[in-house]
PDB file of C-alpha atoms in Angstrom:
ATOM      1  CA  MET A   1     -21.320   4.392  10.830  1.00 77.00           C
ATOM      2  CA  SER A   2     -19.704   1.381   9.193  1.00 91.00           C
ATOM      3  CA  SER A   3     -17.166   1.519   6.330  1.00 97.00           C
ATOM      4  CA  LYS A   4     -19.358   0.142   3.070  1.00 98.00           C
ATOM      5  CA  LEU A   5     -16.996  -2.679   1.140  1.00 99.00           C
ATOM      6  CA  LEU A   6     -18.326  -3.958  -2.380  1.00 99.00           C
ATOM      7  CA  VAL A   7     -16.544  -7.347  -3.701  1.00 99.00           C
ATOM      8  CA  VAL A   8     -17.499  -8.082  -7.253  1.00 99.00           C
ATOM      9  CA  GLY A   9     -16.162 -11.431  -7.889  1.00 98.00           C
ATOM     10  CA  THR A  10     -16.927 -15.533  -8.351  1.00 98.00           C
ATOM     11  CA  ILE A  11     -18.738 -17.887  -6.383  1.00 98.00           C
ATOM     12  CA  ALA A  12     -17.511 -21.463  -7.497  1.00 98.00           C
ATOM     13  CA  TYR A  13     -17.504 -24.898  -6.085  1.00 98.00           C
ATOM     14  CA  ASP A  14     -13.866 -26.056  -5.943  1.00 98.00           C
ATOM     15  CA  THR A  15     -12.670 -29.737  -6.370  1.00 98.00           C
ATOM     16  CA  ILE A  16      -9.180 -30.123  -5.123  1.00 98.00           C
ATOM     17  CA  GLN A  17      -5.822 -32.579  -5.100  1.00 98.00           C
ATOM     18  CA  THR A  18      -3.658 -32.339  -3.298  1.00 97.00           C
ATOM     19  CA  PRO A  19      -0.677 -34.972  -2.159  1.00 94.00           C
ATOM     20  CA  TYR A  20      -2.384 -35.109   0.950  1.00 92.00           C
ATOM     21  CA  ALA A  21      -6.062 -35.101   0.123  1.00 96.00           C
ATOM     22  CA  ARG A  22      -9.194 -35.019  -2.275  1.00 97.00           C
ATOM     23  CA  VAL A  23     -12.035 -32.619  -1.680  1.00 98.00           C
ATOM     24  CA  ASP A  24     -15.054 -32.531  -3.809  1.00 98.00           C
ATOM     25  CA  LYS A  25     -17.339 -29.185  -4.762  1.00 98.00           C
ATOM     26  CA  ILE A  26     -16.175 -26.863  -1.551  1.00 98.00           C
ATOM     27  CA  PHE A  27     -17.414 -23.518  -1.569  1.00 98.00           C
ATOM     28  CA  GLY A  28     -15.366 -21.311  -2.956  1.00 98.00           C
ATOM     29  CA  GLY A  29     -14.648 -18.462  -5.588  1.00 97.00           C
ATOM     30  CA  SER A  30     -12.602 -15.184  -4.977  1.00 98.00           C
ATOM     31  CA  ALA A  31     -15.534 -12.795  -3.646  1.00 98.00           C
ATOM     32  CA  THR A  32     -16.642 -15.659  -1.001  1.00 98.00           C
ATOM     33  CA  HIS A  33     -12.872 -15.612   0.156  1.00 99.00           C
ATOM     34  CA  ILE A  34     -12.331 -11.963   0.210  1.00 99.00           C
ATOM     35  CA  ALA A  35     -16.088 -11.622   1.959  1.00 99.00           C
ATOM     36  CA  LEU A  36     -15.080 -14.125   4.501  1.00 98.00           C
ATOM     37  CA  ALA A  37     -12.331 -12.582   5.326  1.00 99.00           C
ATOM     38  CA  SER A  38     -13.172  -9.153   5.417  1.00 98.00           C
ATOM     39  CA  SER A  39     -15.750  -9.736   7.460  1.00 98.00           C
ATOM     40  CA  LYS A  40     -13.575 -10.357  10.374  1.00 98.00           C
ATOM     41  CA  PHE A  41     -13.394  -6.648  10.571  1.00 98.00           C
ATOM     42  CA  ASN A  42     -16.414  -4.047  11.888  1.00 97.00           C
ATOM     43  CA  LEU A  43     -17.259  -2.808   7.829  1.00 98.00           C
ATOM     44  CA  ASP A  44     -20.662  -3.850   5.780  1.00 98.00           C
ATOM     45  CA  CYS A  45     -19.124  -6.383   3.313  1.00 98.00           C
ATOM     46  CA  SER A  46     -21.875  -6.640  -0.015  1.00 98.00           C
ATOM     47  CA  ILE A  47     -21.399  -9.179  -2.715  1.00 99.00           C
ATOM     48  CA  ILE A  48     -22.212  -8.889  -6.366  1.00 98.00           C
ATOM     49  CA  SER A  49     -21.879 -12.282  -8.227  1.00 98.00           C
ATOM     50  CA  ILE A  50     -23.699 -14.976  -9.790  1.00 98.00           C
ATOM     51  CA  VAL A  51     -24.517 -18.877  -8.959  1.00 99.00           C
ATOM     52  CA  GLY A  52     -26.464 -21.458 -10.434  1.00 98.00           C
ATOM     53  CA  ASN A  53     -29.049 -23.759 -10.219  1.00 98.00           C
ATOM     54  CA  ASP A  54     -27.266 -26.378  -8.007  1.00 98.00           C
ATOM     55  CA  PHE A  55     -26.092 -23.638  -5.546  1.00 98.00           C
ATOM     56  CA  LYS A  56     -27.187 -24.783  -1.895  1.00 98.00           C
ATOM     57  CA  LYS A  57     -28.935 -22.456   0.485  1.00 97.00           C
ATOM     58  CA  LYS A  58     -26.914 -23.218   3.618  1.00 98.00           C
ATOM     59  CA  TYR A  59     -24.020 -21.241   1.880  1.00 98.00           C
ATOM     60  CA  LEU A  60     -25.558 -18.644   0.845  1.00 98.00           C
ATOM     61  CA  GLU A  61     -27.207 -18.751   4.829  1.00 98.00           C
ATOM     62  CA  LEU A  62     -23.268 -18.808   6.117  1.00 98.00           C
ATOM     63  CA  LEU A  63     -22.244 -15.853   4.286  1.00 98.00           C
ATOM     64  CA  ARG A  64     -25.342 -13.953   5.764  1.00 98.00           C
ATOM     65  CA  GLY A  65     -23.769 -15.235   9.204  1.00 97.00           C
ATOM     66  CA  ASN A  66     -21.063 -13.787   8.976  1.00 97.00           C
ATOM     67  CA  GLY A  67     -22.694 -10.330   8.271  1.00 97.00           C
ATOM     68  CA  ILE A  68     -22.677 -10.435   4.519  1.00 98.00           C
ATOM     69  CA  ASN A  69     -25.128  -8.671   2.139  1.00 98.00           C
ATOM     70  CA  THR A  70     -26.154 -11.551  -0.504  1.00 98.00           C
ATOM     71  CA  SER A  71     -29.071  -9.963  -2.133  1.00 97.00           C
ATOM     72  CA  GLY A  72     -26.826  -8.576  -4.992  1.00 98.00           C
ATOM     73  CA  ILE A  73     -25.914 -12.993  -5.727  1.00 98.00           C
ATOM     74  CA  SER A  74     -28.077 -13.986  -9.003  1.00 98.00           C
ATOM     75  CA  ILE A  75     -29.462 -16.955  -8.573  1.00 97.00           C
ATOM     76  CA  SER A  76     -30.269 -17.929 -12.283  1.00 97.00           C
ATOM     77  CA  ASN A  77     -32.374 -21.306 -13.304  1.00 96.00           C
ATOM     78  CA  LYS A  78     -30.098 -21.857 -16.665  1.00 95.00           C
ATOM     79  CA  GLY A  79     -27.093 -23.274 -15.093  1.00 98.00           C
ATOM     80  CA  LYS A  80     -24.603 -24.660 -13.082  1.00 98.00           C
ATOM     81  CA  THR A  81     -22.396 -22.216 -10.675  1.00 98.00           C
ATOM     82  CA  PHE A  82     -18.687 -21.849 -11.654  1.00 97.00           C
ATOM     83  CA  GLN A  83     -16.430 -25.126 -11.175  1.00 98.00           C
ATOM     84  CA  TRP A  84     -12.933 -25.026 -10.992  1.00 97.00           C
ATOM     85  CA  SER A  85     -10.882 -28.058 -10.376  1.00 97.00           C
ATOM     86  CA  GLY A  86      -7.325 -28.088  -9.929  1.00 97.00           C
ATOM     87  CA  GLN A  87      -4.191 -29.941  -8.262  1.00 98.00           C
ATOM     88  CA  TYR A  88      -1.381 -29.456  -5.932  1.00 97.00           C
ATOM     89  CA  PHE A  89       2.007 -31.090  -6.321  1.00 96.00           C
ATOM     90  CA  SER A  90       4.722 -31.779  -3.325  1.00 94.00           C
ATOM     91  CA  ASP A  91       5.709 -28.174  -2.961  1.00 93.00           C
ATOM     92  CA  MET A  92       2.245 -26.669  -2.578  1.00 94.00           C
ATOM     93  CA  LYS A  93       2.916 -24.063  -4.849  1.00 90.00           C
ATOM     94  CA  THR A  94       2.948 -25.856  -8.588  1.00 92.00           C
ATOM     95  CA  ARG A  95      -0.838 -25.557  -9.273  1.00 93.00           C
ATOM     96  CA  LYS A  96      -2.273 -27.483 -12.442  1.00 94.00           C
ATOM     97  CA  THR A  97      -5.913 -26.392 -13.140  1.00 94.00           C
ATOM     98  CA  ILE A  98      -7.577 -30.078 -14.073  1.00 96.00           C
ATOM     99  CA  GLU A  99     -11.079 -28.445 -15.302  1.00 96.00           C
ATOM    100  CA  THR A 100     -12.766 -25.012 -15.539  1.00 94.00           C
ATOM    101  CA  GLN A 101     -16.575 -24.955 -15.792  1.00 96.00           C
ATOM    102  CA  LEU A 102     -17.932 -21.638 -16.297  1.00 95.00           C
ATOM    103  CA  ASN A 103     -21.916 -22.469 -16.568  1.00 97.00           C
ATOM    104  CA  VAL A 104     -23.792 -19.735 -15.466  1.00 98.00           C
ATOM    105  CA  LEU A 105     -20.628 -17.312 -15.464  1.00 96.00           C
ATOM    106  CA  GLU A 106     -20.736 -16.732 -19.332  1.00 94.00           C
ATOM    107  CA  GLU A 107     -23.744 -15.091 -18.640  1.00 93.00           C
ATOM    108  CA  PHE A 108     -22.464 -12.442 -15.405  1.00 96.00           C
ATOM    109  CA  GLU A 109     -23.809  -9.064 -16.563  1.00 95.00           C
ATOM    110  CA  PRO A 110     -23.298  -7.170 -13.181  1.00 96.00           C
ATOM    111  CA  LYS A 111     -25.734  -4.481 -12.331  1.00 94.00           C
ATOM    112  CA  VAL A 112     -25.174  -2.124  -9.348  1.00 96.00           C
ATOM    113  CA  THR A 113     -28.405  -1.377  -7.825  1.00 94.00           C
ATOM    114  CA  LYS A 114     -28.663   1.820  -5.946  1.00 94.00           C
ATOM    115  CA  GLU A 115     -28.159  -0.208  -2.786  1.00 94.00           C
ATOM    116  CA  PHE A 116     -24.343  -0.713  -3.890  1.00 96.00           C
ATOM    117  CA  SER A 117     -23.477   1.672  -5.844  1.00 96.00           C
ATOM    118  CA  ASP A 118     -21.591   4.096  -3.372  1.00 97.00           C
ATOM    119  CA  PRO A 119     -19.276   1.800  -1.734  1.00 98.00           C
ATOM    120  CA  ASP A 120     -16.285   3.328   0.384  1.00 98.00           C
ATOM    121  CA  ILE A 121     -14.343   0.313  -1.204  1.00 99.00           C
ATOM    122  CA  LEU A 122     -14.585  -1.353  -4.302  1.00 99.00           C
ATOM    123  CA  VAL A 123     -12.799  -4.488  -4.596  1.00 99.00           C
ATOM    124  CA  LEU A 124     -12.755  -5.706  -8.425  1.00 99.00           C
ATOM    125  CA  ALA A 125     -11.850  -9.528  -7.759  1.00 98.00           C
ATOM    126  CA  ASN A 126     -10.564 -11.553 -10.433  1.00 95.00           C
ATOM    127  CA  LEU A 127     -13.200 -11.271 -13.406  1.00 96.00           C
ATOM    128  CA  HIS A 128     -12.636 -10.804 -17.014  1.00 96.00           C
ATOM    129  CA  PRO A 129     -12.005  -6.872 -17.570  1.00 97.00           C
ATOM    130  CA  GLU A 130     -14.638  -6.525 -19.544  1.00 97.00           C
ATOM    131  CA  ILE A 131     -17.014  -7.530 -16.407  1.00 97.00           C
ATOM    132  CA  GLN A 132     -14.544  -4.940 -14.280  1.00 98.00           C
ATOM    133  CA  ILE A 133     -15.089  -1.979 -16.851  1.00 98.00           C
ATOM    134  CA  ASN A 134     -18.759  -2.841 -16.731  1.00 98.00           C
ATOM    135  CA  THR A 135     -19.151  -2.609 -13.224  1.00 98.00           C
ATOM    136  CA  LEU A 136     -16.658   0.181 -11.813  1.00 98.00           C
ATOM    137  CA  ASN A 137     -18.427   2.514 -14.501  1.00 98.00           C
ATOM    138  CA  GLN A 138     -21.877   1.996 -12.765  1.00 98.00           C
ATOM    139  CA  ILE A 139     -20.304   3.590  -9.721  1.00 98.00           C
ATOM    140  CA  THR A 140     -22.321   6.365  -8.988  1.00 96.00           C
ATOM    141  CA  LYS A 141     -19.986   8.291  -5.857  1.00 95.00           C
ATOM    142  CA  LYS A 142     -16.196   7.691  -6.296  1.00 96.00           C
ATOM    143  CA  PRO A 143     -14.920   5.173  -3.633  1.00 98.00           C
ATOM    144  CA  LYS A 144     -12.526   5.720  -1.513  1.00 97.00           C
ATOM    145  CA  LEU A 145     -10.368   3.100  -2.531  1.00 98.00           C
ATOM    146  CA  ILE A 146     -10.566   0.823  -5.676  1.00 99.00           C
ATOM    147  CA  VAL A 147      -8.806  -2.600  -6.067  1.00 99.00           C
ATOM    148  CA  LEU A 148      -8.240  -4.966  -8.602  1.00 99.00           C
ATOM    149  CA  ASP A 149      -7.189  -8.379  -8.873  1.00 98.00           C
ATOM    150  CA  THR A 150      -6.327 -10.392 -12.014  1.00 96.00           C
ATOM    151  CA  MET A 151      -4.665 -13.382 -12.900  1.00 94.00           C
ATOM    152  CA  ASN A 152      -2.517 -14.063 -16.265  1.00 92.00           C
ATOM    153  CA  PHE A 153      -5.164 -15.583 -18.544  1.00 92.00           C
ATOM    154  CA  TRP A 154      -6.762 -12.148 -18.509  1.00 94.00           C
ATOM    155  CA  ILE A 155      -2.918 -10.596 -19.171  1.00 96.00           C
ATOM    156  CA  GLU A 156      -2.283 -13.381 -22.076  1.00 95.00           C
ATOM    157  CA  ASN A 157      -5.675 -12.623 -24.145  1.00 95.00           C
ATOM    158  CA  PHE A 158      -7.359  -9.814 -23.109  1.00 96.00           C
ATOM    159  CA  ARG A 159      -4.366  -7.384 -22.520  1.00 96.00           C
ATOM    160  CA  SER A 160      -6.351  -4.245 -23.780  1.00 97.00           C
ATOM    161  CA  PRO A 161      -9.177  -4.118 -21.642  1.00 98.00           C
ATOM    162  CA  LEU A 162      -7.032  -4.843 -18.857  1.00 98.00           C
ATOM    163  CA  ASN A 163      -4.896  -2.367 -19.428  1.00 98.00           C
ATOM    164  CA  LYS A 164      -7.717  -0.113 -19.652  1.00 98.00           C
ATOM    165  CA  ILE A 165      -8.905  -1.221 -16.303  1.00 99.00           C
ATOM    166  CA  ILE A 166      -5.704  -1.186 -14.635  1.00 98.00           C
ATOM    167  CA  SER A 167      -5.676   2.989 -15.226  1.00 98.00           C
ATOM    168  CA  MET A 168      -9.230   3.059 -13.724  1.00 98.00           C
ATOM    169  CA  VAL A 169      -8.069   1.702 -10.207  1.00 99.00           C
ATOM    170  CA  ASP A 170      -5.795   2.855  -7.081  1.00 99.00           C
ATOM    171  CA  VAL A 171      -4.618  -0.797  -6.098  1.00 99.00           C
ATOM    172  CA  ILE A 172      -3.961  -3.542  -8.128  1.00 99.00           C
ATOM    173  CA  SER A 173      -3.178  -6.891  -6.470  1.00 98.00           C
ATOM    174  CA  ILE A 174      -0.960  -8.936  -8.546  1.00 97.00           C
ATOM    175  CA  ASN A 175       1.757 -11.889  -8.195  1.00 96.00           C
ATOM    176  CA  ASP A 176       5.463 -11.594  -8.844  1.00 96.00           C
ATOM    177  CA  GLU A 177       5.186 -13.506 -12.187  1.00 95.00           C
ATOM    178  CA  GLU A 178       1.979 -11.768 -13.687  1.00 96.00           C
ATOM    179  CA  ALA A 179       3.769  -8.476 -12.869  1.00 98.00           C
ATOM    180  CA  LEU A 180       6.500  -9.637 -15.237  1.00 98.00           C
ATOM    181  CA  MET A 181       4.145 -11.136 -17.678  1.00 97.00           C
ATOM    182  CA  LEU A 182       2.271  -7.959 -18.084  1.00 98.00           C
ATOM    183  CA  THR A 183       4.843  -5.936 -18.462  1.00 97.00           C
ATOM    184  CA  GLY A 184       7.754  -8.259 -20.323  1.00 97.00           C
ATOM    185  CA  GLU A 185      10.315  -7.347 -18.365  1.00 98.00           C
ATOM    186  CA  LYS A 186      12.897  -9.757 -15.819  1.00 97.00           C
ATOM    187  CA  SER A 187      12.579  -7.703 -13.050  1.00 97.00           C
ATOM    188  CA  ILE A 188      10.311  -6.818 -10.560  1.00 97.00           C
ATOM    189  CA  THR A 189      11.410  -2.899 -10.033  1.00 95.00           C
ATOM    190  CA  LYS A 190      11.488  -2.053 -13.814  1.00 97.00           C
ATOM    191  CA  ALA A 191       7.931  -4.396 -13.855  1.00 98.00           C
ATOM    192  CA  VAL A 192       6.025  -2.055 -11.064  1.00 98.00           C
ATOM    193  CA  LYS A 193       7.720   1.266 -12.830  1.00 97.00           C
ATOM    194  CA  LYS A 194       5.468   0.063 -15.963  1.00 97.00           C
ATOM    195  CA  ILE A 195       2.749  -0.873 -13.978  1.00 98.00           C
ATOM    196  CA  ILE A 196       2.525   2.747 -11.654  1.00 97.00           C
ATOM    197  CA  ASN A 197       2.718   4.571 -15.127  1.00 97.00           C
ATOM    198  CA  LEU A 198      -0.518   3.040 -16.136  1.00 97.00           C
ATOM    199  CA  GLY A 199      -2.111   4.511 -13.546  1.00 97.00           C
ATOM    200  CA  PRO A 200      -2.369   2.941 -10.531  1.00 98.00           C
ATOM    201  CA  LYS A 201      -1.064   4.746  -6.896  1.00 97.00           C
ATOM    202  CA  PHE A 202      -0.455   1.480  -5.587  1.00 98.00           C
ATOM    203  CA  ILE A 203       0.741  -2.139  -6.754  1.00 98.00           C
ATOM    204  CA  ILE A 204       1.302  -5.031  -4.063  1.00 99.00           C
ATOM    205  CA  VAL A 205       3.241  -7.712  -5.780  1.00 98.00           C
ATOM    206  CA  LYS A 206       2.741 -11.140  -3.758  1.00 97.00           C
ATOM    207  CA  GLU A 207       5.490 -13.350  -3.585  1.00 95.00           C
ATOM    208  CA  GLY A 208       3.403 -16.661  -2.075  1.00 91.00           C
ATOM    209  CA  HIS A 209       5.293 -18.003   0.781  1.00 91.00           C
ATOM    210  CA  LYS A 210       8.012 -15.473   1.333  1.00 95.00           C
ATOM    211  CA  GLY A 211       5.247 -12.337   1.562  1.00 97.00           C
ATOM    212  CA  ALA A 212       4.761  -9.476  -0.372  1.00 98.00           C
ATOM    213  CA  SER A 213       5.613  -5.633  -1.134  1.00 98.00           C
ATOM    214  CA  LEU A 214       3.727  -2.549  -1.469  1.00 99.00           C
ATOM    215  CA  PHE A 215       5.279  -0.470  -3.970  1.00 98.00           C
ATOM    216  CA  TYR A 216       4.258   3.775  -4.237  1.00 97.00           C
ATOM    217  CA  ASP A 217       5.846   6.924  -5.509  1.00 93.00           C
ATOM    218  CA  GLU A 218       9.506   4.874  -5.844  1.00 90.00           C
ATOM    219  CA  GLN A 219       9.139   3.601  -2.663  1.00 95.00           C
ATOM    220  CA  ASN A 220       8.119  -0.188  -1.346  1.00 96.00           C
ATOM    221  CA  PHE A 221       7.356  -2.105   1.866  1.00 98.00           C
ATOM    222  CA  PHE A 222       8.263  -5.572   2.156  1.00 98.00           C
ATOM    223  CA  VAL A 223       5.986  -7.710   4.826  1.00 98.00           C
ATOM    224  CA  PRO A 224       6.778 -11.941   5.046  1.00 98.00           C
ATOM    225  CA  SER A 225       4.782 -14.156   5.145  1.00 97.00           C
ATOM    226  CA  PHE A 226       3.888 -16.045   8.614  1.00 97.00           C
ATOM    227  CA  PRO A 227       5.534 -19.470   8.456  1.00 96.00           C
ATOM    228  CA  VAL A 228       2.476 -22.098   8.978  1.00 97.00           C
ATOM    229  CA  LYS A 229       2.904 -25.541  10.191  1.00 95.00           C
ATOM    230  CA  GLU A 230       1.445 -27.108   7.222  1.00 95.00           C
ATOM    231  CA  VAL A 231      -0.359 -25.946   4.036  1.00 96.00           C
ATOM    232  CA  VAL A 232      -3.519 -27.894   3.512  1.00 97.00           C
ATOM    233  CA  ASP A 233      -4.533 -25.487   0.498  1.00 97.00           C
ATOM    234  CA  PRO A 234      -3.409 -22.899  -1.254  1.00 96.00           C
ATOM    235  CA  THR A 235      -6.058 -22.082  -2.931  1.00 96.00           C
ATOM    236  CA  GLY A 236      -8.144 -18.601  -1.818  1.00 96.00           C
ATOM    237  CA  ALA A 237      -4.781 -17.111  -0.278  1.00 97.00           C
ATOM    238  CA  GLY A 238      -4.528 -14.093  -2.852  1.00 97.00           C
ATOM    239  CA  ASP A 239      -8.358 -13.600  -2.140  1.00 98.00           C
ATOM    240  CA  SER A 240      -8.387 -13.732   1.758  1.00 98.00           C
ATOM    241  CA  PHE A 241      -5.002 -11.239   1.681  1.00 98.00           C
ATOM    242  CA  ILE A 242      -7.043  -9.141   0.202  1.00 99.00           C
ATOM    243  CA  GLY A 243     -10.049  -9.228   2.081  1.00 99.00           C
ATOM    244  CA  GLY A 244      -7.425  -8.347   5.104  1.00 99.00           C
ATOM    245  CA  PHE A 245      -6.196  -5.587   3.289  1.00 99.00           C
ATOM    246  CA  VAL A 246      -9.592  -4.050   3.040  1.00 99.00           C
ATOM    247  CA  GLY A 247     -11.095  -5.162   5.887  1.00 99.00           C
ATOM    248  CA  TYR A 248      -8.277  -3.222   7.944  1.00 99.00           C
ATOM    249  CA  LEU A 249      -8.426  -0.331   5.267  1.00 98.00           C
ATOM    250  CA  ALA A 250     -12.473  -0.513   6.020  1.00 98.00           C
ATOM    251  CA  GLU A 251     -11.923   0.794   9.657  1.00 97.00           C
ATOM    252  CA  GLN A 252      -9.523   3.602   9.288  1.00 97.00           C
ATOM    253  CA  ASN A 253     -11.030   7.256   9.342  1.00 93.00           C
ATOM    254  CA  GLN A 254      -8.081   8.139   6.600  1.00 94.00           C
ATOM    255  CA  ILE A 255      -6.062   6.001   3.869  1.00 95.00           C
ATOM    256  CA  LEU A 256      -2.884   6.727   4.228  1.00 96.00           C
ATOM    257  CA  ILE A 257       0.567   5.452   3.470  1.00 96.00           C
ATOM    258  CA  GLU A 258       0.931   4.378   7.218  1.00 97.00           C
ATOM    259  CA  THR A 259      -2.654   2.725   7.508  1.00 98.00           C
ATOM    260  CA  MET A 260      -1.642   0.861   3.494  1.00 98.00           C
ATOM    261  CA  LYS A 261       1.353  -0.238   5.425  1.00 98.00           C
ATOM    262  CA  ASN A 262      -0.817  -2.270   8.529  1.00 98.00           C
ATOM    263  CA  ALA A 263      -3.063  -3.182   5.829  1.00 99.00           C
ATOM    264  CA  LEU A 264      -0.835  -5.431   3.983  1.00 99.00           C
ATOM    265  CA  VAL A 265       0.298  -6.619   7.429  1.00 98.00           C
ATOM    266  CA  TYR A 266      -3.498  -7.622   8.327  1.00 99.00           C
ATOM    267  CA  ALA A 267      -3.431  -8.945   4.625  1.00 99.00           C
ATOM    268  CA  CYS A 268      -0.646 -11.214   5.177  1.00 98.00           C
ATOM    269  CA  ALA A 269      -2.177 -12.967   8.432  1.00 98.00           C
ATOM    270  CA  MET A 270      -5.217 -13.177   6.304  1.00 98.00           C
ATOM    271  CA  GLY A 271      -4.044 -15.089   4.307  1.00 98.00           C
ATOM    272  CA  SER A 272      -1.580 -17.186   6.293  1.00 98.00           C
ATOM    273  CA  PHE A 273      -5.155 -18.102   7.957  1.00 98.00           C
ATOM    274  CA  ILE A 274      -7.091 -19.498   5.153  1.00 98.00           C
ATOM    275  CA  VAL A 275      -4.066 -22.264   3.806  1.00 98.00           C
ATOM    276  CA  GLU A 276      -4.533 -24.482   7.118  1.00 97.00           C
ATOM    277  CA  LYS A 277      -7.248 -25.936   5.975  1.00 97.00           C
ATOM    278  CA  PHE A 278      -9.654 -26.360   2.806  1.00 97.00           C
ATOM    279  CA  GLY A 279     -11.694 -23.780   1.270  1.00 96.00           C
ATOM    280  CA  SER A 280     -12.632 -21.099   3.620  1.00 95.00           C
ATOM    281  CA  ASN A 281     -13.148 -23.098   6.570  1.00 94.00           C
ATOM    282  CA  ASN A 282     -10.835 -21.262   8.468  1.00 96.00           C
ATOM    283  CA  LEU A 283     -11.910 -18.189   8.395  1.00 96.00           C
ATOM    284  CA  ILE A 284     -15.595 -19.384   9.345  1.00 94.00           C
ATOM    285  CA  ASN A 285     -15.107 -19.446  12.869  1.00 92.00           C
ATOM    286  CA  LEU A 286     -11.696 -17.097  13.364  1.00 96.00           C
ATOM    287  CA  SER A 287     -11.582 -14.658  16.600  1.00 97.00           C
ATOM    288  CA  ASN A 288     -10.482 -11.322  16.787  1.00 96.00           C
ATOM    289  CA  GLU A 289      -7.784 -12.392  19.509  1.00 98.00           C
ATOM    290  CA  SER A 290      -6.220 -15.033  17.185  1.00 98.00           C
ATOM    291  CA  ILE A 291      -5.785 -12.305  14.272  1.00 98.00           C
ATOM    292  CA  LYS A 292      -4.245 -10.036  16.596  1.00 98.00           C
ATOM    293  CA  LEU A 293      -1.811 -12.829  17.784  1.00 98.00           C
ATOM    294  CA  ARG A 294      -0.773 -13.562  14.311  1.00 98.00           C
ATOM    295  CA  VAL A 295      -0.382  -9.871  13.346  1.00 98.00           C
ATOM    296  CA  ASN A 296       1.769  -9.482  16.125  1.00 97.00           C
ATOM    297  CA  ALA A 297       3.955 -12.412  15.330  1.00 98.00           C
ATOM    298  CA  ILE A 298       4.477 -10.817  11.468  1.00 98.00           C
ATOM    299  CA  LYS A 299       5.242  -7.289  13.215  1.00 96.00           C
ATOM    300  CA  GLU A 300       8.035  -9.493  15.909  1.00 95.00           C
ATOM    301  CA  MET A 301       9.680 -11.062  12.739  1.00 93.00           C
ATOM    302  CA  THR A 302      10.295  -8.171  11.128  1.00 87.00           C
ATOM    303  CA  LYS A 303      11.621  -5.913  14.463  1.00 84.00           C
ATOM    304  CA  PHE A 304      15.389  -5.378  15.384  1.00 80.00           C
ATOM    305  CA  ASP A 305      17.516  -3.056  17.376  1.00 74.00           C
ATOM    306  CA  ASN A 306      18.800  -0.145  15.381  1.00 69.00           C
ATOM    307  CA  GLN A 307      21.467   1.090  17.619  1.00 64.00           C
TER     308      GLN A 307
END
């Protein structure tokens, strides 16, 4: 029987401008990218989210076509789907938000029905911390793993509820700048200790094109990023990263330190695929063989003779 993965996050229309191209209102959002990345693994994935009256049915069909349960996606007639517009500069790392239209996301109050109340793995994707707390409180059976994502906006403006939800999860995925912002520290080592003291057992610190580290029990494990030939769109990299991480873990009988380390390799692999095209386009027809080849390539990058 396949493990059950529940992803609670956003579904969006993204408008993205880079120095090389522009796309308007493409299918995006944290829940979208996480679910599509995780769907490449043997699991039962479901999404809880909200979309507006302008949302195209073909995108629901796309999700279903990738084995994702969409019955938890509410379609509101009160407004439009969440929209985000951003611009990337020549280094493809520096990003500026042009516009954010919350639209129906402002009314989003996740309802965790009986069908979704006992996931094996729960991902609380980038959302208001109060929504994340409300969602977790509706889960009736403790999952094997609860993974949290957040961002600088919540850190700056909603510190109290954010600290509360951090204390309730097993893993927090955060980038290096956010870790320093959250703790007020100047070094990642000190920042990680402070975050661990808030409650999570594991902290994933992402460093973009450099790679990511898993911190636990005063130890850490680093995995480099795969050097893609061309970065087209970094928007969903962190979400696809999480999708690869939880997707791999969902296939394992137990969640151990060694499986977490392997999951981090798969996370880096999936994060590298999504940046090669706009939106989630590179994930849709991605083969298991391609994933395995990239995972092996990342492992080869860190292999050495210790004699």
